[in-house]
GROMACS .gro file of C-alpha atoms in nm:
model
  285
    1TRP     CA    1  -1.612  -1.979  -9.893
    2THR     CA    2  -1.627  -2.075  -9.625
    3GLY     CA    3  -1.897  -2.044  -9.318
    4ARG     CA    4  -2.087  -1.837  -9.632
    5SER     CA    5  -2.400  -1.979  -9.608
    6TRP     CA    6  -2.661  -1.911  -9.321
    7LYS     CA    7  -2.826  -2.250  -9.299
    8VAL     CA    8  -2.497  -2.415  -9.274
    9LEU     CA    9  -2.380  -2.188  -8.992
   10MET     CA   10  -2.733  -2.229  -8.818
   11ASN     CA   11  -2.692  -2.623  -8.810
   12CYS     CA   12  -2.427  -2.570  -8.528
   13LEU     CA   13  -2.751  -2.344  -8.311
   14ARG     CA   14  -3.051  -2.578  -8.369
   15SER     CA   15  -2.908  -2.941  -8.325
   16ALA     CA   16  -2.940  -3.185  -8.057
   17ASP     CA   17  -2.546  -3.132  -8.012
   18ARG     CA   18  -2.582  -2.713  -8.044
   19LEU     CA   19  -2.337  -2.453  -7.931
   20ASP     CA   20  -2.395  -2.322  -7.577
   21SER     CA   21  -2.524  -1.980  -7.645
   22ARG     CA   22  -2.301  -1.837  -7.358
   23LYS     CA   23  -2.002  -1.917  -7.501
   24LYS     CA   24  -1.769  -1.722  -7.731
   25VAL     CA   25  -1.855  -1.954  -8.055
   26ALA     CA   26  -2.172  -1.888  -8.020
   27PHE     CA   27  -2.098  -1.599  -8.108
   28ARG     CA   28  -1.910  -1.639  -8.378
   29VAL     CA   29  -2.119  -1.777  -8.529
   30LEU     CA   30  -2.420  -1.532  -8.517
   31VAL     CA   31  -2.157  -1.271  -8.602
   32ARG     CA   32  -2.099  -1.481  -8.922
   33ILE     CA   33  -2.462  -1.475  -8.993
   34ALA     CA   34  -2.487  -1.109  -8.919
   35ASP     CA   35  -2.123  -1.051  -9.182
   36VAL     CA   36  -2.282  -1.273  -9.486
   37LEU     CA   37  -2.626  -1.137  -9.441
   38GLU     CA   38  -2.522  -0.750  -9.432
   39GLY     CA   39  -2.240  -0.777  -9.708
   40ARG     CA   40  -1.976  -0.807  -9.587
   41THR     CA   41  -1.670  -0.911  -9.839
   42ASP     CA   42  -1.383  -1.182  -9.727
   43SER     CA   43  -1.116  -1.088  -9.971
   44VAL     CA   44  -1.043  -0.663  -9.783
   45HIS     CA   45  -0.804  -0.716  -9.469
   46LYS     CA   46  -0.674  -1.090  -9.482
   47LYS     CA   47  -0.444  -1.006  -9.325
   48ILE     CA   48  -0.606  -0.836  -8.948
   49GLY     CA   49  -0.822  -1.091  -8.836
   50SER     CA   50  -1.078  -1.131  -8.659
   51GLY     CA   51  -1.034  -1.186  -8.303
   52VAL     CA   52  -1.292  -1.213  -8.063
   53GLN     CA   53  -1.275  -0.931  -7.864
   54ARG     CA   54  -1.257  -0.731  -8.238
   55LEU     CA   55  -1.561  -0.857  -8.296
   56ALA     CA   56  -1.717  -0.773  -7.976
   57SER     CA   57  -1.655  -0.384  -8.025
   58ARG     CA   58  -1.836  -0.367  -8.379
   59GLU     CA   59  -2.107  -0.539  -8.192
   60ARG     CA   60  -2.077  -0.211  -7.938
   61GLN     CA   61  -2.170   0.009  -8.186
   62MET     CA   62  -2.493   0.127  -8.313
   63TRP     CA   63  -2.553   0.102  -8.628
   64ASP     CA   64  -2.398   0.330  -8.945
   65GLU     CA   65  -2.674   0.272  -9.227
   66ALA     CA   66  -2.412   0.498  -9.440
   67ALA     CA   67  -2.102   0.247  -9.372
   68ILE     CA   68  -2.355  -0.057  -9.394
   69ARG     CA   69  -2.431   0.105  -9.791
   70HIS     CA   70  -2.037   0.144  -9.849
   71GLN     CA   71  -1.877  -0.222  -9.805
   72LEU     CA   72  -2.174  -0.321 -10.034
   73LEU     CA   73  -1.932  -0.163 -10.261
   74PHE     CA   74  -1.642  -0.424 -10.187
   75LEU     CA   75  -1.868  -0.704 -10.290
   76ASP     CA   76  -1.715  -0.875 -10.617
   77ASP     CA   77  -1.963  -1.079 -10.824
   78GLY     CA   78  -1.964  -1.377 -10.690
   79GLU     CA   79  -2.023  -1.211 -10.348
   80TRP     CA   80  -2.286  -1.015 -10.470
   81ASP     CA   81  -2.447  -1.277 -10.611
   82ASP     CA   82  -2.386  -1.554 -10.343
   83ARG     CA   83  -2.524  -1.289 -10.056
   84THR     CA   84  -2.854  -1.241 -10.261
   85GLU     CA   85  -2.900  -1.590 -10.230
   86GLN     CA   86  -2.874  -1.611  -9.857
   87VAL     CA   87  -3.056  -1.296  -9.797
   88GLN     CA   88  -3.381  -1.476  -9.993
   89SER     CA   89  -3.323  -1.765  -9.824
   90PHE     CA   90  -3.273  -1.629  -9.449
   91CYS     CA   91  -3.615  -1.408  -9.548
   92VAL     CA   92  -3.834  -1.713  -9.514
   93ASP     CA   93  -3.745  -1.894  -9.149
   94GLY     CA   94  -3.416  -1.714  -9.076
   95PRO     CA   95  -3.567  -1.399  -8.810
   96PHE     CA   96  -3.786  -1.691  -8.597
   97ASP     CA   97  -3.491  -1.950  -8.632
   98MET     CA   98  -3.220  -1.695  -8.534
   99LEU     CA   99  -3.426  -1.648  -8.215
  100ASN     CA  100  -3.594  -1.944  -8.096
  101TYR     CA  101  -3.221  -2.047  -8.093
  102LEU     CA  102  -3.164  -1.726  -7.817
  103LEU     CA  103  -3.507  -1.754  -7.627
  104ASN     CA  104  -3.532  -2.036  -7.268
  105SER     CA  105  -3.780  -2.071  -7.044
  106ASP     CA  106  -3.717  -1.727  -6.888
  107THR     CA  107  -3.778  -1.540  -7.177
  108LYS     CA  108  -4.054  -1.779  -7.324
  109GLU     CA  109  -4.270  -1.681  -7.022
  110ILE     CA  110  -4.227  -1.362  -7.073
  111GLU     CA  111  -4.279  -1.359  -7.476
  112ARG     CA  112  -4.640  -1.538  -7.340
  113LYS     CA  113  -4.705  -1.250  -7.116
  114TYR     CA  114  -4.644  -1.050  -7.437
  115ALA     CA  115  -4.919  -1.246  -7.617
  116GLU     CA  116  -5.179  -1.263  -7.341
  117ILE     CA  117  -5.188  -0.884  -7.348
  118ALA     CA  118  -5.175  -0.792  -7.741
  119GLU     CA  119  -5.505  -1.083  -7.752
  120PRO     CA  120  -5.731  -0.866  -7.612
  121ALA     CA  121  -5.594  -0.541  -7.754
  122MET     CA  122  -5.608  -0.697  -8.093
  123THR     CA  123  -5.984  -0.797  -8.048
  124PHE     CA  124  -6.040  -0.422  -7.928
  125TYR     CA  125  -5.862  -0.317  -8.197
  126THR     CA  126  -6.086  -0.537  -8.432
  127GLU     CA  127  -6.399  -0.478  -8.260
  128THR     CA  128  -6.335  -0.110  -8.306
  129ARG     CA  129  -6.251  -0.096  -8.661
  130ASN     CA  130  -6.557  -0.267  -8.779
  131ALA     CA  131  -6.755  -0.054  -8.590
  132CYS     CA  132  -6.632   0.248  -8.759
  133VAL     CA  133  -6.645   0.113  -9.057
  134ARG     CA  134  -7.027   0.061  -9.017
  135GLU     CA  135  -7.087   0.366  -8.908
  136VAL     CA  136  -6.895   0.546  -9.209
  137GLU     CA  137  -7.134   0.297  -9.434
  138ALA     CA  138  -7.432   0.440  -9.212
  139ALA     CA  139  -7.437   0.796  -9.266
  140GLN     CA  140  -7.284   0.782  -9.619
  141LYS     CA  141  -7.628   0.603  -9.652
  142VAL     CA  142  -7.802   0.898  -9.521
  143PHE     CA  143  -7.623   1.156  -9.652
  144LEU     CA  144  -7.680   1.050 -10.030
  145ALA     CA  145  -8.008   0.953  -9.950
  146ASP     CA  146  -8.082   1.301  -9.806
  147PHE     CA  147  -7.887   1.506 -10.039
  148ASP     CA  148  -8.004   1.741 -10.225
  149LYS     CA  149  -7.769   1.937 -10.480
  150SER     CA  150  -8.006   2.278 -10.517
  151SER     CA  151  -7.898   2.324 -10.135
  152ILE     CA  152  -7.483   2.333 -10.224
  153GLU     CA  153  -7.402   2.680 -10.146
  154SER     CA  154  -7.088   2.896 -10.288
  155VAL     CA  155  -6.747   2.911 -10.018
  156ASP     CA  156  -6.544   3.175  -9.965
  157ILE     CA  157  -6.168   3.098 -10.026
  158ASP     CA  158  -6.043   3.373  -9.819
  159SER     CA  159  -6.286   3.345  -9.531
  160ALA     CA  160  -6.220   2.967  -9.550
  161ASP     CA  161  -5.840   3.030  -9.517
  162ASP     CA  162  -5.894   3.209  -9.198
  163ASP     CA  163  -5.991   2.898  -8.999
  164GLU     CA  164  -5.790   2.757  -8.785
  165TYR     CA  165  -5.715   2.421  -8.859
  166ALA     CA  166  -5.736   2.440  -9.279
  167SER     CA  167  -5.399   2.569  -9.303
  168LYS     CA  168  -5.261   2.231  -9.135
  169ARG     CA  169  -5.182   1.931  -9.187
  170GLY     CA  170  -5.380   1.637  -9.051
  171ARG     CA  171  -5.048   1.497  -8.905
  172ASP     CA  172  -5.010   1.850  -8.712
  173ILE     CA  173  -5.266   1.858  -8.585
  174ILE     CA  174  -5.336   1.522  -8.471
  175MET     CA  175  -4.996   1.623  -8.318
  176GLU     CA  176  -5.115   1.929  -8.131
  177LYS     CA  177  -5.412   1.777  -7.975
  178LEU     CA  178  -5.223   1.439  -7.848
  179SER     CA  179  -4.953   1.763  -7.650
  180GLN     CA  180  -5.242   1.875  -7.568
  181VAL     CA  181  -5.354   1.514  -7.367
  182ALA     CA  182  -5.048   1.479  -7.258
  183ARG     CA  183  -5.033   1.767  -7.095
  184GLU     CA  184  -5.342   1.789  -6.860
  185THR     CA  185  -5.237   1.415  -6.767
  186ALA     CA  186  -4.890   1.501  -6.619
  187GLN     CA  187  -5.088   1.826  -6.486
  188ALA     CA  188  -5.374   1.553  -6.313
  189ASP     CA  189  -5.071   1.322  -6.179
  190GLY     CA  190  -4.836   1.536  -6.078
  191ASP     CA  191  -4.568   1.476  -6.211
  192GLY     CA  192  -4.432   1.525  -6.558
  193PHE     CA  193  -4.158   1.286  -6.543
  194VAL     CA  194  -4.167   0.918  -6.658
  195LYS     CA  195  -4.002   0.635  -6.428
  196PRO     CA  196  -3.715   0.465  -6.660
  197PRO     CA  197  -3.704   0.090  -6.636
  198ASP     CA  198  -3.542  -0.122  -6.358
  199LYS     CA  199  -3.329  -0.273  -6.668
  200PHE     CA  200  -3.187   0.071  -6.782
  201VAL     CA  201  -3.075   0.119  -6.408
  202GLU     CA  202  -2.916  -0.170  -6.394
  203SER     CA  203  -2.755  -0.118  -6.690
  204ARG     CA  204  -2.627   0.179  -6.529
  205ALA     CA  205  -2.559   0.008  -6.235
  206ALA     CA  206  -2.342  -0.285  -6.385
  207ASP     CA  207  -2.034  -0.298  -6.627
  208PHE     CA  208  -2.236  -0.402  -6.916
  209GLU     CA  209  -1.921  -0.314  -7.164
  210ALA     CA  210  -1.777  -0.609  -7.049
  211PHE     CA  211  -1.689  -0.923  -7.288
  212PHE     CA  212  -1.690  -1.183  -7.010
  213LEU     CA  213  -1.861  -1.230  -6.741
  214PRO     CA  214  -1.680  -1.318  -6.349
  215GLY     CA  215  -1.656  -1.667  -6.271
  216GLY     CA  216  -1.404  -1.803  -6.494
  217MET     CA  217  -1.691  -2.024  -6.652
  218GLY     CA  218  -1.573  -1.826  -6.962
  219HIS     CA  219  -1.959  -1.740  -7.007
  220ILE     CA  220  -2.021  -1.354  -7.221
  221SER     CA  221  -2.256  -1.106  -7.196
  222ARG     CA  222  -2.569  -1.183  -7.274
  223ALA     CA  223  -2.574  -0.813  -7.478
  224PHE     CA  224  -2.322  -0.956  -7.689
  225ILE     CA  225  -2.524  -1.273  -7.804
  226VAL     CA  226  -2.782  -1.062  -7.877
  227ALA     CA  227  -2.615  -0.776  -8.080
  228PRO     CA  228  -2.578  -0.992  -8.414
  229CYS     CA  229  -2.913  -1.144  -8.393
  230LEU     CA  230  -3.077  -0.772  -8.361
  231ARG     CA  231  -2.764  -0.730  -8.679
  232ALA     CA  232  -2.904  -1.000  -8.919
  233LEU     CA  233  -3.246  -0.897  -8.848
  234ASN     CA  234  -3.143  -0.461  -8.945
  235ALA     CA  235  -2.926  -0.608  -9.249
  236VAL     CA  236  -3.215  -0.812  -9.474
  237LEU     CA  237  -3.437  -0.459  -9.371
  238GLU     CA  238  -3.177  -0.212  -9.444
  239VAL     CA  239  -3.007  -0.321  -9.756
  240ALA     CA  240  -3.216  -0.586  -9.911
  241PRO     CA  241  -3.090  -0.705 -10.211
  242SER     CA  242  -3.422  -0.638 -10.394
  243ARG     CA  243  -3.773  -0.526 -10.307
  244SER     CA  244  -3.934  -0.838 -10.258
  245SER     CA  245  -3.699  -0.956  -9.989
  246ARG     CA  246  -3.718  -0.653  -9.760
  247ASP     CA  247  -4.081  -0.633  -9.824
  248GLN     CA  248  -4.132  -1.027  -9.681
  249VAL     CA  249  -3.902  -0.932  -9.348
  250ILE     CA  250  -4.146  -0.637  -9.307
  251ASN     CA  251  -4.471  -0.890  -9.317
  252ARG     CA  252  -4.241  -1.140  -9.133
  253PHE     CA  253  -4.272  -0.836  -8.882
  254ARG     CA  254  -4.611  -0.770  -8.873
  255ASP     CA  255  -4.624  -1.153  -8.719
  256LEU     CA  256  -4.701  -1.107  -8.342
  257ARG     CA  257  -4.523  -1.394  -8.303
  258LEU     CA  258  -4.138  -1.235  -8.405
  259VAL     CA  259  -4.220  -0.919  -8.190
  260HIS     CA  260  -4.329  -1.098  -7.919
  261LYS     CA  261  -3.999  -1.321  -7.936
  262LEU     CA  262  -3.830  -1.022  -8.014
  263LEU     CA  263  -3.926  -0.759  -7.677
  264SER     CA  264  -3.883  -1.121  -7.487
  265LEU     CA  265  -3.522  -1.147  -7.599
  266LEU     CA  266  -3.382  -0.795  -7.474
  267HIS     CA  267  -3.602  -0.842  -7.163
  268SER     CA  268  -3.338  -1.136  -7.159
  269THR     CA  269  -3.034  -0.911  -7.107
  270ASP     CA  270  -2.957  -0.505  -7.024
  271PHE     CA  271  -3.095  -0.229  -7.231
  272LEU     CA  272  -2.778  -0.013  -7.274
  273GLY     CA  273  -2.548  -0.318  -7.366
  274CYS     CA  274  -2.461  -0.278  -7.668
  275HIS     CA  275  -2.770  -0.054  -7.795
  276ASN     CA  276  -2.944  -0.370  -7.784
  277ALA     CA  277  -3.263  -0.140  -7.685
  278ALA     CA  278  -3.228   0.151  -7.902
  279LYS     CA  279  -3.165  -0.135  -8.193
  280THR     CA  280  -3.444  -0.281  -8.115
  281LEU     CA  281  -3.687   0.049  -8.108
  282ARG     CA  282  -3.491   0.100  -8.480
  283LEU     CA  283  -3.631  -0.258  -8.627
  284LEU     CA  284  -3.943  -0.188  -8.521
  285SER     CA  285  -3.967   0.178  -8.672
   0.00000   0.00000   0.00000
């Protein structure tokens, strides 16, 4: 089928003569890549067509996971095998290739700032984890050295159940403690409300649903360029053809470089347009 190879489509976006990421043709190519990875068939509704405004209306919507899974039922054997091959190939370098195409000098600066924040945080995490492991191992050695089986006392199960935390799950206990900390913090600050990011304020003030930007240059809203890229990433996670393909993409998302690129890409557009902020959070969850 014409346009069912993501690598051929991606060559339009990463070669020396690549398409302008601000124009509608690049948008159509990204939508096509997402459609192939998501499993949209080419054999149904041939007469409807795919005008750019119709494609834009699809990208405006939040993902419907049930509908995504349902449309896989319309794939014939050839399309099913082709999609499996495309997804497995995309999982190797596709996420980085697609994000790199959309990043510019401004987003790369944001990406660099995220990397600067993450480096000391990861160092602190590693040092803290190693220190905890050492403390636990030392405590176990002391306990085993002083352990005396004759000192074990019988426990009354009924009285143990009366303990405040005995009948609760560990997760519930942690949530209670975190809620207590949050309440104490809010009282100390005197303000229990969080200021929304400027991007949300800008989105409410602007017409973020407009596809073409004013000016007559044929440029489209950045939100519609970002949306199919996020949908392609969601497709290989939500409806992966195999467990190994999905695990491969999850491992990619554990790479902080990919997360930094994804967050910097989100900062290049308004948060509410095409539900891009919600879609990004869904991917990271």
